[in-house]
Amino acid sequence: MLKTVECMETLTIELPSQVEQTRFNLRRWDELQTDPALAKIEGRIETDRHGQIIMSPPPAPSHGSYQLWIGYLLVKLMPDGRVLTECPISTADGVRAADIAWASPEKMRQLGNRSCFPRAPEICVEVLSPANTKAEIADKTALYFDAGAMEVWWCDMADPMKFLARDIPAPLKKSKVCPKFPKRVRLP
């Protein structure tokens, strides 16, 4: 009797160190920020780990409304920190832009006044769009945690908020960083 054995090849991708990748991301982001042709383009621009541009069309107006409302709630509930929208963060896989981020005054001192942050603020929020895949959002979540975020929140406009914390596998019932944040975001 003849047996067939399937062989799977293993692929190993060697990534640069976090320090090298951050240095590259920040340099590349500064180049993109000064490109007059890119300044005319609407939509979100991010990069992959090679510095190639990843573009997304502008989201639906409701997406921006949720960004604004979540930002407003964060300002109201945690006024000592800074709320940032479309916050560019250097990650192991290029520059990703959190829809909303919150950083404490101490974290803002560490991050400085840059066009792209070398580390993630304490909270990174993604407002989910119909085009987002679960794999894409899971990847962004892992990248934000790897870059130093304490929590990543998902706002699916039709569902309750999902609060995720680094090194805790299950979603939290409420945020540990901002415990008074509502479980469901409803636009006024």
mmCIF file of N, CA, C and O in Angstrom, residues 2 22 29 57 75 86 109 116 148 161 167 177 181:
data_model
loop_
_atom_site.group_PDB
_atom_site.id
_atom_site.type_symbol
_atom_site.label_atom_id
_atom_site.label_comp_id
_atom_site.label_asym_id
_atom_site.label_seq_id
_atom_site.Cartn_x
_atom_site.Cartn_y
_atom_site.Cartn_z
ATOM 1 N N LEU A 2 0.580 2.187 -0.878
ATOM 2 C CA LEU A 2 1.359 3.402 -1.017
ATOM 3 C C LEU A 2 0.764 4.496 -0.139
ATOM 4 O O LEU A 2 -0.428 4.751 -0.188
ATOM 5 N N THR A 22 11.005 51.344 13.852
ATOM 6 C CA THR A 22 10.474 52.647 14.270
ATOM 7 C C THR A 22 11.261 53.775 13.608
ATOM 8 O O THR A 22 10.673 54.729 13.089
ATOM 9 N N TRP A 29 7.525 58.389 7.264
ATOM 10 C CA TRP A 29 6.316 59.173 7.500
ATOM 11 C C TRP A 29 6.595 60.660 7.294
ATOM 12 O O TRP A 29 5.778 61.376 6.713
ATOM 13 N N PRO A 57 -10.282 54.716 1.059
ATOM 14 C CA PRO A 57 -11.148 55.843 0.701
ATOM 15 C C PRO A 57 -11.732 56.469 1.969
ATOM 16 O O PRO A 57 -11.753 55.832 3.028
ATOM 17 N N VAL A 75 -12.896 63.161 26.197
ATOM 18 C CA VAL A 75 -12.530 64.475 26.738
ATOM 19 C C VAL A 75 -13.335 64.753 28.004
ATOM 20 O O VAL A 75 -12.801 65.241 29.003
ATOM 21 N N GLU A 86 -7.335 60.062 13.999
ATOM 22 C CA GLU A 86 -6.452 59.667 12.895
ATOM 23 C C GLU A 86 -4.996 59.716 13.353
ATOM 24 O O GLU A 86 -4.135 60.302 12.712
ATOM 25 N N ARG A 109 4.116 63.648 27.017
ATOM 26 C CA ARG A 109 5.492 64.143 27.185
ATOM 27 C C ARG A 109 6.482 63.159 26.560
ATOM 28 O O ARG A 109 7.454 63.562 25.927
ATOM 29 N N CYS A 116 4.299 61.487 13.672
ATOM 30 C CA CYS A 116 3.963 60.072 13.867
ATOM 31 C C CYS A 116 4.536 59.656 15.216
ATOM 32 O O CYS A 116 5.689 59.957 15.520
ATOM 33 N N GLY A 148 2.619 49.299 22.452
ATOM 34 C CA GLY A 148 2.531 49.853 23.802
ATOM 35 C C GLY A 148 1.156 50.264 24.289
ATOM 36 O O GLY A 148 1.029 50.756 25.412
ATOM 37 N N MET A 161 -19.674 48.354 22.588
ATOM 38 C CA MET A 161 -18.228 48.529 22.493
ATOM 39 C C MET A 161 -17.542 47.240 22.929
ATOM 40 O O MET A 161 -18.041 46.528 23.800
ATOM 41 N N ASP A 167 -2.622 41.409 27.086
ATOM 42 C CA ASP A 167 -2.368 40.199 27.866
ATOM 43 C C ASP A 167 -3.605 39.633 28.551
ATOM 44 O O ASP A 167 -3.490 38.784 29.429
ATOM 45 N N VAL A 177 -8.966 51.637 31.921
ATOM 46 C CA VAL A 177 -8.371 52.965 31.858
ATOM 47 C C VAL A 177 -9.441 54.047 32.014
ATOM 48 O O VAL A 177 -9.212 55.067 32.645
ATOM 49 N N PHE A 181 -16.641 54.905 30.709
ATOM 50 C CA PHE A 181 -17.006 54.976 29.295
ATOM 51 C C PHE A 181 -18.189 54.036 29.057
ATOM 52 O O PHE A 181 -18.201 52.901 29.534
#
